[in-house]
Short mmCIF file of C-alpha atoms and ligand atoms in Angstrom, two decimals:
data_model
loop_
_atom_site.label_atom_id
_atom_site.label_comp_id
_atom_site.label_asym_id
_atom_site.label_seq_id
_atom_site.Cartn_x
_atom_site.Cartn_y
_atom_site.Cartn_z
CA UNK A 21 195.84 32.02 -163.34
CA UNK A 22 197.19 28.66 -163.95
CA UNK A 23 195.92 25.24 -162.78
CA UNK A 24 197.97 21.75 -162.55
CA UNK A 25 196.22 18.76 -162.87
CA UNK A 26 198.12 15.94 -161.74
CA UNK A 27 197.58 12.27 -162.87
CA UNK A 28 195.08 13.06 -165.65
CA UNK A 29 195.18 9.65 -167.12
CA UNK A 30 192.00 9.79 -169.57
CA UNK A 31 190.11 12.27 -168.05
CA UNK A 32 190.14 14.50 -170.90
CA UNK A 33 186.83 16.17 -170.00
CA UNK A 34 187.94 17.61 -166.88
CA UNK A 35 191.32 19.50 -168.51
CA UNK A 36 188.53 20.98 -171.38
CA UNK A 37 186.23 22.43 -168.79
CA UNK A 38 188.85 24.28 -166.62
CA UNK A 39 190.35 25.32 -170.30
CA UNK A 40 187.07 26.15 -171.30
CA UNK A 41 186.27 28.03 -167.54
CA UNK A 42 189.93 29.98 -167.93
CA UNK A 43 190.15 30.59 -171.81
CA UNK A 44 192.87 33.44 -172.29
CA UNK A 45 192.79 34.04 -168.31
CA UNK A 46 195.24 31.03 -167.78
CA UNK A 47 196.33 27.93 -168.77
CA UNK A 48 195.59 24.33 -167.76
CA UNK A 49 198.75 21.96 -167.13
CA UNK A 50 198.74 18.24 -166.31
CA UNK A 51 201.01 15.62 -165.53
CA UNK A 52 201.23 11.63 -165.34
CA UNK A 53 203.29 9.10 -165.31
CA UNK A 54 202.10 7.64 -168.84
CA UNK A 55 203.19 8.95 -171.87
CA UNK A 56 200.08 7.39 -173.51
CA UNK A 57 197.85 9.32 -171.04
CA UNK A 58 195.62 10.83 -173.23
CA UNK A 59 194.32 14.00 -171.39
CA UNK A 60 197.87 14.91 -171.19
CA UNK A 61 197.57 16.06 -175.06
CA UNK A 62 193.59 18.06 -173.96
CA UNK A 63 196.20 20.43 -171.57
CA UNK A 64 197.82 23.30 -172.82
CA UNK A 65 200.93 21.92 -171.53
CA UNK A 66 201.98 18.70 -170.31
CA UNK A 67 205.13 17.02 -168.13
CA UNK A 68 205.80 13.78 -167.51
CA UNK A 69 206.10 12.87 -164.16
CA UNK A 70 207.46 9.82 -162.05
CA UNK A 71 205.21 7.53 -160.41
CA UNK A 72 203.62 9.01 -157.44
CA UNK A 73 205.13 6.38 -154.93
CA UNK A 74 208.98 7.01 -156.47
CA UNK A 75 211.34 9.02 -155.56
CA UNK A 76 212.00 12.40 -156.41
CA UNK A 77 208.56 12.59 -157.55
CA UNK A 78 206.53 15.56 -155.05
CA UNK A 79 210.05 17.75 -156.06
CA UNK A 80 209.26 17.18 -159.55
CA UNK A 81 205.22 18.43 -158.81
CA UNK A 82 206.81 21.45 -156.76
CA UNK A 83 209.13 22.79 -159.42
CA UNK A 84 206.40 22.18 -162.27
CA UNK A 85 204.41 24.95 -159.82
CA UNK A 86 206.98 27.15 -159.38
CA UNK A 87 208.45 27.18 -162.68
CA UNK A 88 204.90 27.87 -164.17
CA UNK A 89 203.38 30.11 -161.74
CA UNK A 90 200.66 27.36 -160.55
CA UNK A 91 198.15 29.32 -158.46
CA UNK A 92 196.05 25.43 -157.48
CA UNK A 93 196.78 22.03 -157.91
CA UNK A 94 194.76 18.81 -157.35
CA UNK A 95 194.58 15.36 -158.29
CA UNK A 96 192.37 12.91 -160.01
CA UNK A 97 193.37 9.86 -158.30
CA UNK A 98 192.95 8.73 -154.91
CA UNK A 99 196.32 7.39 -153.39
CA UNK A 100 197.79 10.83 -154.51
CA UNK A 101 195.29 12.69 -152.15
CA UNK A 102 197.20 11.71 -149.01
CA UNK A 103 200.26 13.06 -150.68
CA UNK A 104 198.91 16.66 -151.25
CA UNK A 105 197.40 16.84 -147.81
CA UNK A 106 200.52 15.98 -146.68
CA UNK A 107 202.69 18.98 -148.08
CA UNK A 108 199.89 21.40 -148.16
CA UNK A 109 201.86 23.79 -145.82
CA UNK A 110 205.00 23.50 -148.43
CA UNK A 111 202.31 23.86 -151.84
CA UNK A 112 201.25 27.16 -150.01
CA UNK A 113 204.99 28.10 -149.19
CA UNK A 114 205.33 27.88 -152.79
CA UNK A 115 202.01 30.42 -153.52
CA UNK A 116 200.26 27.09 -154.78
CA UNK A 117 197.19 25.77 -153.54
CA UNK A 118 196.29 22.65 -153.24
CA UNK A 119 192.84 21.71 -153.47
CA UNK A 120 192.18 18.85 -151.20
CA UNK A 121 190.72 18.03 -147.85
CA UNK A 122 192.65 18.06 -144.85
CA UNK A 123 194.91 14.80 -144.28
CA UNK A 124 192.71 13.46 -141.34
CA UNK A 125 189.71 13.64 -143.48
CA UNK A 126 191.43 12.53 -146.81
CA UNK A 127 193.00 9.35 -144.60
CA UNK A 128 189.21 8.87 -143.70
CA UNK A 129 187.78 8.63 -146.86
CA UNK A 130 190.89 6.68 -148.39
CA UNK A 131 190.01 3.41 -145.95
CA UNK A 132 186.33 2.15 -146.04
CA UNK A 133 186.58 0.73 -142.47
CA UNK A 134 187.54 4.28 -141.01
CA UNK A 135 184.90 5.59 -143.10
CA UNK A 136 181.98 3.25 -141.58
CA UNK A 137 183.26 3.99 -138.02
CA UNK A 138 183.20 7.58 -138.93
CA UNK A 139 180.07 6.98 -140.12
CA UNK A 140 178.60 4.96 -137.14
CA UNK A 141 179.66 6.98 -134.40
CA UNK A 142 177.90 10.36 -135.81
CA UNK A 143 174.61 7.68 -136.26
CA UNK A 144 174.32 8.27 -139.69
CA UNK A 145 173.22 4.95 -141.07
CA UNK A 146 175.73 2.56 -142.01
CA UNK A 147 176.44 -0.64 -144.06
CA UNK A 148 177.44 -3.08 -141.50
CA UNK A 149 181.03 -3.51 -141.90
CA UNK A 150 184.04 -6.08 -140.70
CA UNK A 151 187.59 -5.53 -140.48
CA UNK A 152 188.10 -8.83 -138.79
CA UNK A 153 186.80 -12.33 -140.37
CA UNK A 154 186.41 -14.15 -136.36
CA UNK A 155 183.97 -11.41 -135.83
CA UNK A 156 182.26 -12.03 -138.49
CA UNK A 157 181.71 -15.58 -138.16
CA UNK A 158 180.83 -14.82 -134.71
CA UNK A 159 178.16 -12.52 -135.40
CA UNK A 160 176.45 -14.37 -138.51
CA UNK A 161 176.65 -17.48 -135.65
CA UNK A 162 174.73 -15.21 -133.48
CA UNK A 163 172.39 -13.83 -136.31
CA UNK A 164 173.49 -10.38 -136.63
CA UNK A 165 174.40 -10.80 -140.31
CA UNK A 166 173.67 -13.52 -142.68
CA UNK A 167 174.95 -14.33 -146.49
CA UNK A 168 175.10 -13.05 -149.10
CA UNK A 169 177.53 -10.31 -147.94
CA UNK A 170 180.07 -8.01 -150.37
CA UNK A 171 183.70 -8.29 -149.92
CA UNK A 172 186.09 -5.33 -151.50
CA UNK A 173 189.15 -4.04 -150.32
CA UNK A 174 190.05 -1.25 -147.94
CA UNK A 175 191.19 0.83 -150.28
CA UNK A 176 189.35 -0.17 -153.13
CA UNK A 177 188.73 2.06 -156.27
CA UNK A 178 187.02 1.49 -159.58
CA UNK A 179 185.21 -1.39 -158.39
CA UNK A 180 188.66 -4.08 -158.48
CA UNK A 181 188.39 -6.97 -156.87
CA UNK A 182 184.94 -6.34 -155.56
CA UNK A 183 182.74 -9.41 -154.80
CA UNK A 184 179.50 -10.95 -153.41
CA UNK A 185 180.26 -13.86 -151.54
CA UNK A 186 177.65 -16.64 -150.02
CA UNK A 187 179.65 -19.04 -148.15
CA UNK A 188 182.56 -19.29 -145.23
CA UNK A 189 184.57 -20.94 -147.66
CA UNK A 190 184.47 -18.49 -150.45
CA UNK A 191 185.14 -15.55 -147.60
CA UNK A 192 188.06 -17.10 -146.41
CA UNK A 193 189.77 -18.19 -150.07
CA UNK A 194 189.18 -14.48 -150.49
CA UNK A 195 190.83 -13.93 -147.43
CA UNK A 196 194.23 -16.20 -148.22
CA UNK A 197 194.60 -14.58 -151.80
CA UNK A 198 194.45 -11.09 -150.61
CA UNK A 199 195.29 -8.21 -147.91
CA UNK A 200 192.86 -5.83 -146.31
CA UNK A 201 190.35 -7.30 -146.97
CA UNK A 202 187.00 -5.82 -144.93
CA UNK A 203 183.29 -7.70 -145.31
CA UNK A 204 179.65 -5.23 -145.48
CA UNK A 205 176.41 -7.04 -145.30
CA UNK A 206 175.05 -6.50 -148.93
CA UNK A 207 173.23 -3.82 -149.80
CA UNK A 208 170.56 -4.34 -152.35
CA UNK A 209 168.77 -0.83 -152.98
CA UNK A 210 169.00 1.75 -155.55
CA UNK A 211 172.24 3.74 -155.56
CA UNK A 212 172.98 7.04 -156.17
CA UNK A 213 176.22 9.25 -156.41
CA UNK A 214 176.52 13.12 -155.79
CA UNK A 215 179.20 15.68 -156.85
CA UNK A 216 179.79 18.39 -154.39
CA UNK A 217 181.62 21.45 -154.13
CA UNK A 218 182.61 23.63 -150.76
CA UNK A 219 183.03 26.47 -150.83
CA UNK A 220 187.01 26.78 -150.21
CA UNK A 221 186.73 30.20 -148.48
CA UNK A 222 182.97 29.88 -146.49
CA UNK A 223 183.72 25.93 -146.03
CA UNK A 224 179.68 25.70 -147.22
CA UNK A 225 178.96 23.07 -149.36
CA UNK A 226 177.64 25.33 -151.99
CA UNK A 227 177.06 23.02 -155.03
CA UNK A 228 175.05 19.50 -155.56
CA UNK A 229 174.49 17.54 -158.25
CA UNK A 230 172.62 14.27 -157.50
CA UNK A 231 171.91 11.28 -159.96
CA UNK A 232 170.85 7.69 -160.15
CA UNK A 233 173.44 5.20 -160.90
CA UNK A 234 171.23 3.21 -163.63
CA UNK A 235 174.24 1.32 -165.08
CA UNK A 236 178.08 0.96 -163.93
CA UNK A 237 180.94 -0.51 -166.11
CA UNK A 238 184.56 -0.79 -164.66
CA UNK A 239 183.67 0.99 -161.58
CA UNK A 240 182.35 3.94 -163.05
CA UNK A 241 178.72 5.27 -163.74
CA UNK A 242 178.33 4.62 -167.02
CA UNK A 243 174.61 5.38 -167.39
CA UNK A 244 172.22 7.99 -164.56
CA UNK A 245 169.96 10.07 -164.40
CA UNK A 246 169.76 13.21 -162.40
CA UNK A 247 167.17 13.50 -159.45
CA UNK A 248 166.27 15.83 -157.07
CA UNK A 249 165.48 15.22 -152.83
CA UNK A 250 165.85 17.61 -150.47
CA UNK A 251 166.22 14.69 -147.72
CA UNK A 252 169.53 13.66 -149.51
CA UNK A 253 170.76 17.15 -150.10
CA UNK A 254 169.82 18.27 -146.19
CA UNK A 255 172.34 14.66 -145.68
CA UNK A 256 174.86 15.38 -147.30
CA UNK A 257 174.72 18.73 -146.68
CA UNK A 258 175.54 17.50 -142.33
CA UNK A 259 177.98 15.03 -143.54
CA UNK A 260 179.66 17.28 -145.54
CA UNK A 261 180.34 19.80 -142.63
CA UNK A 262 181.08 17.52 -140.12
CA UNK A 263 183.36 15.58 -141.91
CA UNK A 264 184.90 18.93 -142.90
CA UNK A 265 185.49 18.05 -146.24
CA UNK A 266 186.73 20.85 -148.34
CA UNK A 267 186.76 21.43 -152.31
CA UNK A 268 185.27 18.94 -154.85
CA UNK A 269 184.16 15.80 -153.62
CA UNK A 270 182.07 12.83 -155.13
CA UNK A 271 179.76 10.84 -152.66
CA UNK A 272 177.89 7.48 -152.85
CA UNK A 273 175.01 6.48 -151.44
CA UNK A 274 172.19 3.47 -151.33
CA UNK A 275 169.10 4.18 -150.54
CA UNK A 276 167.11 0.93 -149.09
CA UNK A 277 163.59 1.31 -147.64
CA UNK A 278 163.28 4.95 -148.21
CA UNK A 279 166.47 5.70 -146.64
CA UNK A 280 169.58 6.97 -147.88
CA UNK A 281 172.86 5.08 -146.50
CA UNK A 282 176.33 7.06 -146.90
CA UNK A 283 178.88 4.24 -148.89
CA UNK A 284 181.89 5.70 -149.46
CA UNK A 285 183.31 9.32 -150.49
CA UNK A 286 186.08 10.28 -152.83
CA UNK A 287 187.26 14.02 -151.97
CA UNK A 288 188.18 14.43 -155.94
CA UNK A 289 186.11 14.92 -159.21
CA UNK A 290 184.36 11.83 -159.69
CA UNK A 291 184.01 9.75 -162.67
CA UNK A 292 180.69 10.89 -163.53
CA UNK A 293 181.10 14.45 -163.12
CA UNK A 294 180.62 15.40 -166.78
CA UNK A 295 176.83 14.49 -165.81
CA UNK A 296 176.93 17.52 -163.61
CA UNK A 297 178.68 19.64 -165.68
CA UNK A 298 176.85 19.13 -168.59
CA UNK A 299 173.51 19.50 -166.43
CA UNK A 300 174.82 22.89 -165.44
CA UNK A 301 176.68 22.55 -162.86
CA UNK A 302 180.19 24.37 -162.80
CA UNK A 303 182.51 22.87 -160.57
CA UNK A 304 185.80 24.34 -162.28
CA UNK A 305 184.01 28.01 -162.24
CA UNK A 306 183.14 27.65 -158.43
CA UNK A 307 186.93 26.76 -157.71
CA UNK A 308 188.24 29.36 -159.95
CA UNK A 309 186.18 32.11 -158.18
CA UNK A 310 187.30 30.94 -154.64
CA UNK A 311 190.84 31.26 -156.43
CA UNK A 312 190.40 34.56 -157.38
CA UNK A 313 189.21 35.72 -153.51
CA UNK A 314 185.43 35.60 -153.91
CA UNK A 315 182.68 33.75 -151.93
CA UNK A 316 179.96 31.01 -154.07
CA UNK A 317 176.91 31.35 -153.20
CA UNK A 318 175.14 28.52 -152.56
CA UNK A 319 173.07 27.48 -155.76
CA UNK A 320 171.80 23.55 -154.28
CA UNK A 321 170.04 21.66 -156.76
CA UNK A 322 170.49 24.21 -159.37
CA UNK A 323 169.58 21.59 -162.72
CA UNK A 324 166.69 19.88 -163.90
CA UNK A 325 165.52 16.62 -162.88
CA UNK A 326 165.06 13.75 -165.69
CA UNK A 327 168.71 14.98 -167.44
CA UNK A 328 170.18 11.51 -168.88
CA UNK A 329 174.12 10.95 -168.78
CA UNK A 330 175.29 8.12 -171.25
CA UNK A 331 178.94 7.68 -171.69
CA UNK A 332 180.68 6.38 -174.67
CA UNK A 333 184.61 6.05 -175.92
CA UNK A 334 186.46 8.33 -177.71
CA UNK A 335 190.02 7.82 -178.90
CA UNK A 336 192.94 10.52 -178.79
CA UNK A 337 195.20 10.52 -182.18
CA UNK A 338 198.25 11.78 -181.85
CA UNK A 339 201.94 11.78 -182.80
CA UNK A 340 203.96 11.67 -179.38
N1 LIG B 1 177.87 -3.51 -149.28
C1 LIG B 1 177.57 -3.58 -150.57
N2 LIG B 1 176.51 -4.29 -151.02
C2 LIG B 1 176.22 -4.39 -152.34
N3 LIG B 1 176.94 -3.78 -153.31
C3 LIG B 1 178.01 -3.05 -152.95
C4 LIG B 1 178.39 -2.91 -151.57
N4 LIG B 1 179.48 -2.12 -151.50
C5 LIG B 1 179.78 -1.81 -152.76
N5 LIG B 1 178.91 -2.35 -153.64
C6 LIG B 1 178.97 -2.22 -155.12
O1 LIG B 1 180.32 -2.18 -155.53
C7 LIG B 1 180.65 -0.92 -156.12
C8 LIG B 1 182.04 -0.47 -155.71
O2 LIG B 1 182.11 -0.35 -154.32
P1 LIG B 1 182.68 0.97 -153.63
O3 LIG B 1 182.66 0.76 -152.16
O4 LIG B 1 181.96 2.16 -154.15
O5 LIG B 1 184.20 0.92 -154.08
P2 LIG B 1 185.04 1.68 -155.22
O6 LIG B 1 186.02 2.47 -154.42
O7 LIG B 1 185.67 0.56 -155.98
O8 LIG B 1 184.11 2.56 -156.01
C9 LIG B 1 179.53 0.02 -155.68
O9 LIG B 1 179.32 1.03 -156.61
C10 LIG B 1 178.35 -0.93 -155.57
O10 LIG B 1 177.77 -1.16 -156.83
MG1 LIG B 2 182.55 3.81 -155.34
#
C-alpha cells in the first residue's frame, strides 16, 4: 500500500509516522514545489512538483499515482484541499483515494465567514463576525459590538496578517491595504485545538485528541497540554457529523465563560498533531485500516490528561 503526501513542506513528522505505521507494507511518497522542502528527503521517495495554482500541475499529481500504484493521497496545506475535492471522482478513476472532505464542506472550512454562518444557523455559538465594514460601524453605533475587535483574513492560515484593532481608523487602513478582509468581536478566553479522525467507511468521528493551546508561535501551537471534557468531545462530536466532515481534521475552539465556541476548522493534519500522536493517538493507523476495508472503532479520549507537547527546531542535512 502506498501513500502520497502532497506539499510536505517541513512536516517531516507526519511522512515518519505513516513510514513508521506502513514499514515493509508500503511506501510513503511526497511531493512539493520546493526543492529545499525538507520532509521531501523523510519520504521514501520524492517528486518535485509545480506549484499547485500552475499549470499542468493536478496531471503531474495523477501520473505520480498511477505510475506508483498510490492507493490514498492527501494534502498538508489548505488551498490544495479544494483541488482534491474537486477531482475526487477522477483520483478514484485512477484506484486512488483521496482523503479529504467533500468540496462543499472543504469550501466551508476554507472561508471563515462561511464558516460562522455555518456555524450560526445550526446555533452553535459563534464569534460575532463581519464581512462588510458599514455593518459594522452600524452595529458598534447601535451597541451590538464594541472595540477591541480581531481582524484576519478570509482565508487566513498560520496566523498572517492577523490583528487586534481598537479604532475606526485602524479598521479601515486595514481595510485599504488589503482584500477580504472580515472583522470578529475579540475573543479573550482560553483556547483549545482538537485533532479528529472519521472514520472514512462508518463516517463516525472515531478519534479525539484535545489540548490546551498554552503558547503559539507563527500560527502554530507551539506549547499545550492535553485535557479531557466530555462537553467538548459530545461538541465536536455534532459538529463533526453535521458538517459531514470526513478523514483527519484539526478544530479550534475558545472557550469563554464555561463555554466552548467553534473558531475555525482545517479538514487536514494540523500543526500540532505530533501532540496526539505522541500521546497515543494514531491517526495514520486509523486511515490505513479504513484503506485496507476495515471499520475503527471508536476509541474517544483514548490518552492521558496532563501530557505536555513542547516543540523545538530541527534541521535536515543533506546533499540535494
Ligand atoms: N476573534 C478572535 N479574538 C481573539 N483572538 C483571535 C480571534 N480569532 C483568531 N484569534 C487568534 O488568532 C489566531 C489565528 O486565527 P485563526 O482564525 O485560527 O486563523 P489561522 O487560519 O491563521 O489559524 C488564533 O489561534 C487566535 O489566537
Ligand atoms: Mg487557526
Amino acid at each position: 500500500m502506498n501513500i502520497l503526501i502532497l506539499s510536505c513542506g517541513s512536516r517531516n513528522k507526519i511522512v515518519e509516522y505513516f513510514k513508521n505505521e506502513l514499514k515493509t507494507k508500503g511506501k510513503v511518497f511526497a511531493t512539493d514545489c520546493d526543492v529545499l522542502a525538507p520532509a521531501l528527503y523523510e519520504a521514501d521517495q520524492y517528486f518535485i512538483v509545480p506549484r499547485i495554482d500552475e499549470d499542468g500541475y493536478i496531471d503531474s499529481v495523477f501520473s505520480i499515482c498511477k505510475e506508483n500504484d498510490i492507493q490514498a493521497v492527501f494534502s498538508l496545506i489548505d488551498p490544495e484541499l479544494n483541488l482534491l475535492a474537486n477531482y475526487a471522482n477522477e483520483f478514484e478513476n485512477i484506484g486512488t483515494i483521496p482523503i479529504v472532505s467533500s468540496s462543499k464542506v472543504v469550501d466551508i472550512c476554507y472561508n471563515k465567514y462561511k464558516m460562522f454562518e455555518f456555524l450560526k444557523n445550526n446555533e452553535f455559538n459563534t464569534i460575532q463576525t463581519y464581512i462588510n465594514k458599514e455593518q459594522f460601524y452600524s452595529d458598534v453605533e447601535l451597541g451590538l459590538i464594541s472595540y477591541p475587535v480581531f481582524i484576519k483574513p478570509i482565508h487566513g492560515s498560520a496566523s498572517i496578517n492577523i490583528n487586534k484593532v481598537g479604532s475606526k481608523e485602524e479598521v479601515e487602513l486595514l481595510f485599504s491595504k488589503y482584500n477580504n478582509l472580515i472583522i470578529q468581536e475579540y475573543i479573550q478566553g482560553v483556547e483549545y485545538g482538537a485533532d479528529v479522525y472519521i472514520d472514512l467507511i462508518s463516517g463516525e468521528p472515531v478519534s479525539m485528541f484535545t489540548k490546551k493551546k498554552i503558547k503559539m508561535k507563527s500560527g502554530e501551537t507551539d506549547k499545550s497540554v492535553s485535557v479531557k471534557d466530555k462537553k467538548l468531545f459530545e461538541l465536536i462530536r455534532y459538529f463533526v457529523k453535521l458538517a459531514g466532515l470526513r478523514g483527519v481534521i484539526d478544530v479550534d475552539i475558545f472557550e469563554v465563560n464555561g463555554e466552548y465556541y467553534i473558531s475555525e476548522v482545517n479538514p487536514r493534519f494540523g500543526g500540532g498533531y505530533p501532540h496526539a500522536y505522541g500521546s497515543g493517538v494514531n491517526f495514520p493507523k486509523m486511515l490505513i485500516n479504513n484503506l485496507q476495508g476495515n471499520v475503527n472503532k471508536i476509541e474517544i479520549g483514548d490518552y492521558n490528561e496532563g501530557i505536555y507537547m513542547m516543540k523545538y527546531g530541527e534541521v535536515y542535512i543533506s546533499k540535494i
